mmCIF file of N, CA, C and O and ligand atoms in Angstrom:
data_model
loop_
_atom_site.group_PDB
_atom_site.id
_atom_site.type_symbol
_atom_site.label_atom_id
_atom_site.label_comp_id
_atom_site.label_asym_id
_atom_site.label_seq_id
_atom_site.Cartn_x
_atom_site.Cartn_y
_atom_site.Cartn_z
ATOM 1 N N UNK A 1 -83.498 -25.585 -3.367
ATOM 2 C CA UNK A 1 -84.748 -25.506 -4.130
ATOM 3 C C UNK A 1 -84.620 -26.262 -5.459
ATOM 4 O O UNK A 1 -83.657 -25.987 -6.175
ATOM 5 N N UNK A 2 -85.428 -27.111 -5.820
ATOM 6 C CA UNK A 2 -85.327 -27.992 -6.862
ATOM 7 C C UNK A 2 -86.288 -27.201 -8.342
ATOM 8 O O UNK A 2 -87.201 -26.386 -8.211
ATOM 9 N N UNK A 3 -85.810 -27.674 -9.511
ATOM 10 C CA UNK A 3 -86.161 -26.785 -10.451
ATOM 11 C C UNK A 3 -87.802 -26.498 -10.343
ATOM 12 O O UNK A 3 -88.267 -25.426 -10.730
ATOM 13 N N UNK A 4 -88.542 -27.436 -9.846
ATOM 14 C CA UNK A 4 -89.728 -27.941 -10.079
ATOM 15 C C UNK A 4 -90.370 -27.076 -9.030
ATOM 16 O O UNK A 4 -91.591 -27.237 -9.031
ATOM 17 N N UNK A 5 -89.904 -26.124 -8.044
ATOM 18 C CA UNK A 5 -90.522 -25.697 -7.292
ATOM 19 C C UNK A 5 -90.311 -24.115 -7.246
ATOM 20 O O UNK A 5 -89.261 -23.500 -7.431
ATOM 21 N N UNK A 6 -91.589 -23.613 -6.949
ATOM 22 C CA UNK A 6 -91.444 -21.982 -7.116
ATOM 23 C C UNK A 6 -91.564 -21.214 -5.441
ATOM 24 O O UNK A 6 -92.009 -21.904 -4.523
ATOM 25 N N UNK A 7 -91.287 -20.293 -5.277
ATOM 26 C CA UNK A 7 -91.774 -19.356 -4.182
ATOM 27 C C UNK A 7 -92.542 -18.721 -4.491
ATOM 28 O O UNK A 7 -92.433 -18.417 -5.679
ATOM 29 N N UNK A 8 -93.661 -18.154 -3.821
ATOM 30 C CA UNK A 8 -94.614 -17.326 -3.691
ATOM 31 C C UNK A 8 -93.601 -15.794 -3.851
ATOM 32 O O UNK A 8 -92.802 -15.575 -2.941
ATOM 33 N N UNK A 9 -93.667 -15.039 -4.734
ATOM 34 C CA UNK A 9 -92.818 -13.860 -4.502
ATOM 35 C C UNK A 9 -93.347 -12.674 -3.494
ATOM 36 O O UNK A 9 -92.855 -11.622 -3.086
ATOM 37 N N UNK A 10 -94.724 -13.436 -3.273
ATOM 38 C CA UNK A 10 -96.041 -11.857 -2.066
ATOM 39 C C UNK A 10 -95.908 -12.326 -0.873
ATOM 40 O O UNK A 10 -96.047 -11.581 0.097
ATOM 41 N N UNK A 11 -95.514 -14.112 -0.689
ATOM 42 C CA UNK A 11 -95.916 -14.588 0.880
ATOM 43 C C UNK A 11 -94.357 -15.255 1.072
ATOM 44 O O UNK A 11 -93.810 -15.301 2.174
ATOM 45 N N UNK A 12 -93.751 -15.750 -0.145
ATOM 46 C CA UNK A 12 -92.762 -16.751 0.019
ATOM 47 C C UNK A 12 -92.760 -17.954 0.311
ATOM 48 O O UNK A 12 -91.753 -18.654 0.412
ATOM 49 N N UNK A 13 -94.202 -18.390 0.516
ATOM 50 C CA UNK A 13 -94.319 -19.618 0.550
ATOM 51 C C UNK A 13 -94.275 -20.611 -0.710
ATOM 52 O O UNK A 13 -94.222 -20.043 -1.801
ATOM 53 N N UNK A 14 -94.288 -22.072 -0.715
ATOM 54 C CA UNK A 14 -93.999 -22.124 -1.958
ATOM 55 C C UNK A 14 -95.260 -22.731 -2.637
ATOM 56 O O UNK A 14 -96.106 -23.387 -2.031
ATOM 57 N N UNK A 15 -95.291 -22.413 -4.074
ATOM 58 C CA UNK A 15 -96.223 -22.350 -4.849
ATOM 59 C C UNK A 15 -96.636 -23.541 -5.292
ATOM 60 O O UNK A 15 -95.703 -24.317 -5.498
ATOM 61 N N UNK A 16 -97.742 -23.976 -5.520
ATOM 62 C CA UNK A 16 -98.595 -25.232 -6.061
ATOM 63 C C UNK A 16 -98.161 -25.619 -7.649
ATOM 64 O O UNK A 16 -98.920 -25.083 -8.457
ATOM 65 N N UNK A 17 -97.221 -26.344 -8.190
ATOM 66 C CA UNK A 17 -97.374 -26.860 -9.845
ATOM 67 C C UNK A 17 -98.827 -27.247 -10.286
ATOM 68 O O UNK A 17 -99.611 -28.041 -9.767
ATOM 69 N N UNK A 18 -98.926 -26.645 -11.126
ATOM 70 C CA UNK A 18 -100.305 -27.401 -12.302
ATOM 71 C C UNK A 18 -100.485 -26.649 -13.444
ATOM 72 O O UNK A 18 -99.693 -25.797 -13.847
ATOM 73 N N UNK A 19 -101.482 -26.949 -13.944
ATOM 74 C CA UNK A 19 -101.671 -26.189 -15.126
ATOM 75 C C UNK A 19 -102.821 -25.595 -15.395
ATOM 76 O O UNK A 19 -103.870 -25.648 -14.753
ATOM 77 N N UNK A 20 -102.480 -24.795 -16.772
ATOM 78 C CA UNK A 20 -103.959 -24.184 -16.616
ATOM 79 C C UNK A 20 -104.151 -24.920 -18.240
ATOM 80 O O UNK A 20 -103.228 -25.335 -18.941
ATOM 81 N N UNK A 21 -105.494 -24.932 -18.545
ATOM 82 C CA UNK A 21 -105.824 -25.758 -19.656
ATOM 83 C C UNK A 21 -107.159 -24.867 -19.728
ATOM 84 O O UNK A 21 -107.765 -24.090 -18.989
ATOM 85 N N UNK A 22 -107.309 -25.491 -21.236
ATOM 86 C CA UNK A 22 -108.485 -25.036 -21.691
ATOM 87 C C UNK A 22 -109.075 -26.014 -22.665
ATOM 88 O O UNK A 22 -108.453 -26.712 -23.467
ATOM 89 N N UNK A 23 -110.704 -25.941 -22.420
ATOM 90 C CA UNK A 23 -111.223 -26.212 -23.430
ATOM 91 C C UNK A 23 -111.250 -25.977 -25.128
ATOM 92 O O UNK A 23 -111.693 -26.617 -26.082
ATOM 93 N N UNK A 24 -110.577 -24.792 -24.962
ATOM 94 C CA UNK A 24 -110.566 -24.173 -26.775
ATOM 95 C C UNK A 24 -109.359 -24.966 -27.080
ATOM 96 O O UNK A 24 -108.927 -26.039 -26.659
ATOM 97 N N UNK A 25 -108.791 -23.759 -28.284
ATOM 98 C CA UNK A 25 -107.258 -24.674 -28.916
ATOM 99 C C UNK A 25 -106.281 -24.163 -28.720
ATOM 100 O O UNK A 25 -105.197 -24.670 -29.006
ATOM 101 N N UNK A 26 -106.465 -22.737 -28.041
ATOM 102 C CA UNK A 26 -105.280 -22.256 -27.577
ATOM 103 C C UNK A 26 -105.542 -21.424 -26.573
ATOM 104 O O UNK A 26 -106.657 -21.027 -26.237
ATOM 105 N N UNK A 27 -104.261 -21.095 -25.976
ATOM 106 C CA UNK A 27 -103.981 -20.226 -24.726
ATOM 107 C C UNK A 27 -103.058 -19.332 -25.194
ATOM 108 O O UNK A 27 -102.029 -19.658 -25.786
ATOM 109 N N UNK A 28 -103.527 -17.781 -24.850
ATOM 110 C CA UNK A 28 -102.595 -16.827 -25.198
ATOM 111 C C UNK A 28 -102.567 -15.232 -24.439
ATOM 112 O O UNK A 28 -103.537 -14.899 -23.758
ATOM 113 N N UNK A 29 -101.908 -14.706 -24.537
ATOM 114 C CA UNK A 29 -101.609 -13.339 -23.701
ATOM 115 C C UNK A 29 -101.649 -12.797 -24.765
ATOM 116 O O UNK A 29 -101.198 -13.289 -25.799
ATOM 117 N N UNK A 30 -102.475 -11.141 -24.619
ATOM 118 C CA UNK A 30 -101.879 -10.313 -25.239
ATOM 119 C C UNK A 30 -102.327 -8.850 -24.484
ATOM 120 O O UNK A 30 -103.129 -8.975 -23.559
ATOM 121 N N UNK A 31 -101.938 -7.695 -24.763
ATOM 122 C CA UNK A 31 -102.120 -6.460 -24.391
ATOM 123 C C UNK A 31 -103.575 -5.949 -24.689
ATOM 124 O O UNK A 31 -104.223 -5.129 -24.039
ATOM 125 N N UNK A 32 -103.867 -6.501 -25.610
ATOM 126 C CA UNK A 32 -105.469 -6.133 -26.400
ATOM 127 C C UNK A 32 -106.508 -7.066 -26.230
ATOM 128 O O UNK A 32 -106.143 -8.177 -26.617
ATOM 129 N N UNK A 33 -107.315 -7.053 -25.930
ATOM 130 C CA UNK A 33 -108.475 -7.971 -25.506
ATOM 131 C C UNK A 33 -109.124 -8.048 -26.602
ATOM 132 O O UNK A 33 -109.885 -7.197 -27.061
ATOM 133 N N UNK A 34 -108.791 -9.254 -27.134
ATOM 134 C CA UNK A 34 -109.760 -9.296 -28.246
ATOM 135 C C UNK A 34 -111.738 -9.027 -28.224
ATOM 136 O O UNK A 34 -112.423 -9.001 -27.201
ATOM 137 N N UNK A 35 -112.131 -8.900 -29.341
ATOM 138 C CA UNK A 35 -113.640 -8.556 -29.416
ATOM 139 C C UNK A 35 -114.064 -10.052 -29.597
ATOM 140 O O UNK A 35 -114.916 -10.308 -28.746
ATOM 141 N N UNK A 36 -113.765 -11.232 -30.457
ATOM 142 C CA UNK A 36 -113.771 -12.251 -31.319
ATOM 143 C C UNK A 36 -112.028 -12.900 -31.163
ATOM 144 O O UNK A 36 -110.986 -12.342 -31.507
ATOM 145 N N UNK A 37 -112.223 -14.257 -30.519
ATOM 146 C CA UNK A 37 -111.356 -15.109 -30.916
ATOM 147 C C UNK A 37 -111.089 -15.900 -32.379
ATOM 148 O O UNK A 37 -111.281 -17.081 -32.668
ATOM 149 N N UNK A 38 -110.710 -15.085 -32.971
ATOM 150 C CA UNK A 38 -110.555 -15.868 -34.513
ATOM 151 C C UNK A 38 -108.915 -16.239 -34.515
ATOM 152 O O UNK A 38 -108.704 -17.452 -34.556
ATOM 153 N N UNK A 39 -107.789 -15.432 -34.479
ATOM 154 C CA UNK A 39 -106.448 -16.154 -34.462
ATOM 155 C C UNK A 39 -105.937 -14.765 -33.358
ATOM 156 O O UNK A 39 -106.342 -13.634 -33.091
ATOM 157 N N UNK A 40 -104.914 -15.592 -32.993
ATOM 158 C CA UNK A 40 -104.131 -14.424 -31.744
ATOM 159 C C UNK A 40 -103.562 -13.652 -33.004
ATOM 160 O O UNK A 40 -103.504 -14.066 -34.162
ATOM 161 N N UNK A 41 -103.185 -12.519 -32.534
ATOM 162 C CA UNK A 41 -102.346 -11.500 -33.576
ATOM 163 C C UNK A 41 -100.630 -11.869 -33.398
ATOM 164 O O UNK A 41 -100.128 -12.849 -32.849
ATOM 165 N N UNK A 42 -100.156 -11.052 -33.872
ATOM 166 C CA UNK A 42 -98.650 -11.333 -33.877
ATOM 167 C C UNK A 42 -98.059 -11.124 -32.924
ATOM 168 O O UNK A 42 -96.944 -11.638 -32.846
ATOM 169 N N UNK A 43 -98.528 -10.322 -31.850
ATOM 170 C CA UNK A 43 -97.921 -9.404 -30.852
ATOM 171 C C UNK A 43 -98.367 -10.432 -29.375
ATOM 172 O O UNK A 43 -97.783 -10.339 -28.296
ATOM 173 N N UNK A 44 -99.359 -11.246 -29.624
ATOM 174 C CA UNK A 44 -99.830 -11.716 -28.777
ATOM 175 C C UNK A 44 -98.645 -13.163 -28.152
ATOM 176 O O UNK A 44 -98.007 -13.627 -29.097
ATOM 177 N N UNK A 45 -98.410 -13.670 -27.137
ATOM 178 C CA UNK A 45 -97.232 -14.755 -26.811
ATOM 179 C C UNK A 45 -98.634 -16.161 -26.536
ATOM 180 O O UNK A 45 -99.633 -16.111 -25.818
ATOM 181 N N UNK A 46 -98.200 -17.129 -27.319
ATOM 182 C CA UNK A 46 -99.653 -18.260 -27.179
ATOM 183 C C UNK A 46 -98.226 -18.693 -26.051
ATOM 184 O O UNK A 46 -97.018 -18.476 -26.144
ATOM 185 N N UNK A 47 -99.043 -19.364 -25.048
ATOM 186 C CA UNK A 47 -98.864 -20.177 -23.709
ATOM 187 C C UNK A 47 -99.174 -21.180 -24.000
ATOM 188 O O UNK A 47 -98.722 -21.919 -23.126
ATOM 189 N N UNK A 48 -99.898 -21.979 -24.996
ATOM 190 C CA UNK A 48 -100.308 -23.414 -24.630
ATOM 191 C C UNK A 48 -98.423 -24.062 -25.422
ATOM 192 O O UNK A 48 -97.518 -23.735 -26.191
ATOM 193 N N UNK A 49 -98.846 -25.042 -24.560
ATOM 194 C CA UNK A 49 -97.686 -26.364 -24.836
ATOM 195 C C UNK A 49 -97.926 -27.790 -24.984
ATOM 196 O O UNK A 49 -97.119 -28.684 -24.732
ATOM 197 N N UNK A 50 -99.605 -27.967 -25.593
ATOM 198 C CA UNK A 50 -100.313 -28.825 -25.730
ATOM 199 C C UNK A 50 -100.537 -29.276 -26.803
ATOM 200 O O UNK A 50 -99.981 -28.703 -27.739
ATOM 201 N N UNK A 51 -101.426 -30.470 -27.120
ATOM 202 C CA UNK A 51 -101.286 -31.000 -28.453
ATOM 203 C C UNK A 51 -103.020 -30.370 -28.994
ATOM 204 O O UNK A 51 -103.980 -30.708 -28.302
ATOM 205 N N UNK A 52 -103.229 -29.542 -30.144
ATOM 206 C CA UNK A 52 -104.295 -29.174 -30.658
ATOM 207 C C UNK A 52 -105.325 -29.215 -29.788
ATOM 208 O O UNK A 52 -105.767 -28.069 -29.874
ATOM 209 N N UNK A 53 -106.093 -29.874 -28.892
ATOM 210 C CA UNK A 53 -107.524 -30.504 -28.649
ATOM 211 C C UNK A 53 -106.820 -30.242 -26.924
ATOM 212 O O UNK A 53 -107.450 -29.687 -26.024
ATOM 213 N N UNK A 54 -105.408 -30.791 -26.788
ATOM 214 C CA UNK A 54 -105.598 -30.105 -24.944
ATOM 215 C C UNK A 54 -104.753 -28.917 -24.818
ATOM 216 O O UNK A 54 -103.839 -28.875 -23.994
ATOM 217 N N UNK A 55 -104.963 -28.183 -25.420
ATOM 218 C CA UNK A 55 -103.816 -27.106 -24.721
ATOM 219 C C UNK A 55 -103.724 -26.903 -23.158
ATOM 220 O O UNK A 55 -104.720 -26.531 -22.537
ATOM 221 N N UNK A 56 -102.446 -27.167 -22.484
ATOM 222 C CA UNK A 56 -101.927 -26.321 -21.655
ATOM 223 C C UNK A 56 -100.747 -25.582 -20.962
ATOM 224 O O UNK A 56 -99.597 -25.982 -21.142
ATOM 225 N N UNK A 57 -100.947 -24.783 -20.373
ATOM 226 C CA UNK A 57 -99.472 -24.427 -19.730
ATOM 227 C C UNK A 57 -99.213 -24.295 -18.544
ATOM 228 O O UNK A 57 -99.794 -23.654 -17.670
ATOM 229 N N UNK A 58 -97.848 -25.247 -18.504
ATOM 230 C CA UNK A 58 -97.348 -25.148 -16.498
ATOM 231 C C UNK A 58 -97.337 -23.703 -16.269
ATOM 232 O O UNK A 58 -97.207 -22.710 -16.985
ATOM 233 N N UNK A 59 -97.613 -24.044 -14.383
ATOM 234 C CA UNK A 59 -97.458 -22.959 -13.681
ATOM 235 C C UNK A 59 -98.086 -22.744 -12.534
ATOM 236 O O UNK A 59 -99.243 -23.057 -12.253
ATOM 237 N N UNK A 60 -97.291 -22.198 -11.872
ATOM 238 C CA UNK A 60 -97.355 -22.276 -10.156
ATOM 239 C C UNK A 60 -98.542 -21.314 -9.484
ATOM 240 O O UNK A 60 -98.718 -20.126 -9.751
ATOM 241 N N UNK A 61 -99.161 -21.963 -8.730
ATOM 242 C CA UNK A 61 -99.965 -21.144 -7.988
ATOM 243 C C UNK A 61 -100.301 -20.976 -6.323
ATOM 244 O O UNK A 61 -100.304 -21.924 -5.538
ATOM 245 N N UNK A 62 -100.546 -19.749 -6.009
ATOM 246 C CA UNK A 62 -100.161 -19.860 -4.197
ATOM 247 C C UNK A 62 -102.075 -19.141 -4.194
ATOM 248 O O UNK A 62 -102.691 -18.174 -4.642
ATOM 249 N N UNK A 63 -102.308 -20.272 -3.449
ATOM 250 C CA UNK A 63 -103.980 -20.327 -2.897
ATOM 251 C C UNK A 63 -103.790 -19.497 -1.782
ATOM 252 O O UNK A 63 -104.691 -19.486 -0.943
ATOM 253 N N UNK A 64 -102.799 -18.802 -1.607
ATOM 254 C CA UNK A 64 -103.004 -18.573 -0.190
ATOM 255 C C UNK A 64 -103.081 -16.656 -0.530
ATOM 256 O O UNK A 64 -103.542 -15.885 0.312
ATOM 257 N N UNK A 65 -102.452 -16.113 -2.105
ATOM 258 C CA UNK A 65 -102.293 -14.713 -2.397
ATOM 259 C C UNK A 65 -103.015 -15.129 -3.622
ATOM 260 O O UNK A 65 -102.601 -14.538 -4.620
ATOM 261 N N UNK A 66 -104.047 -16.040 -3.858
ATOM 262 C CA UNK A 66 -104.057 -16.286 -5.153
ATOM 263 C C UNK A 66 -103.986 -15.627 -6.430
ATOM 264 O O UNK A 66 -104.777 -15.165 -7.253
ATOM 265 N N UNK A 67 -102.116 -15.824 -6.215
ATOM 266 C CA UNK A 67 -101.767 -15.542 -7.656
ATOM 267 C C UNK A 67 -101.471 -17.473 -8.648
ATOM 268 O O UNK A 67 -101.509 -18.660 -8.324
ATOM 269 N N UNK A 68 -101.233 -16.747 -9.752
ATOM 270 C CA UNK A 68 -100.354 -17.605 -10.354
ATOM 271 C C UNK A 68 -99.496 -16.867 -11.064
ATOM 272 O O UNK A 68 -99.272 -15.696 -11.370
ATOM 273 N N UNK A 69 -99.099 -17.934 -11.219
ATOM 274 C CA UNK A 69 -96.835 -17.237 -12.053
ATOM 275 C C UNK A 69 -97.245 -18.551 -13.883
ATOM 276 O O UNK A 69 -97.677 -19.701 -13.959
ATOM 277 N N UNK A 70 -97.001 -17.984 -14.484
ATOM 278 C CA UNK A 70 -96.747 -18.292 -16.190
ATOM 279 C C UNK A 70 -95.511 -18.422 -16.653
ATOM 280 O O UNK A 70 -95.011 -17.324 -16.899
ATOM 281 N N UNK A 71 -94.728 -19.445 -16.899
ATOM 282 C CA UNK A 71 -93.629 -19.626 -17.892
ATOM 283 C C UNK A 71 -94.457 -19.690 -18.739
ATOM 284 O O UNK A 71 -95.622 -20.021 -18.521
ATOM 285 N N UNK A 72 -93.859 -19.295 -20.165
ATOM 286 C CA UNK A 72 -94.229 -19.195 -21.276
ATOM 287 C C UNK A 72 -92.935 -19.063 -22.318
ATOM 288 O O UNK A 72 -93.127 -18.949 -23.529
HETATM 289 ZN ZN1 ZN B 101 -98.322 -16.219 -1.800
#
């Protein structure tokens, strides 16, 4: 298995590379759903790996359990 490739951990098949992107300026996780996007909080992990205007972040996806998997 080469670094670049993931398994499905539900089917085992292997997972699609791409990314997820966004129109805004950032991408981020957190436990709390914000009300208002004004800045992520401290607790929150930002995912983008993009330059200001494209944020995005790799990561594998299986169309077939559609999940996706997040390095971050
Ligand atoms: Zn799967």
């Amino acid at each position: 298995m080469e670094d670049n490739e993931m398994q499905c951990p539900y089917c085992n098949e292997e997972m699609k590379k791409g990314y997820i992107q966004s129109p805004r300026q950032q991408i981020f996780w957190g436990e709390e759903k914000h009300k208002m996007f004004i800045t992520p909080s401290s607790d929150d992990i930002s995912l983008s790996q993009g330059t200001f205007n494209v944020p995005y972040v790799e990561s594998y996806c299986c169309l077939k359990c559609k999940k996706i998997i997040i390095e971050f």
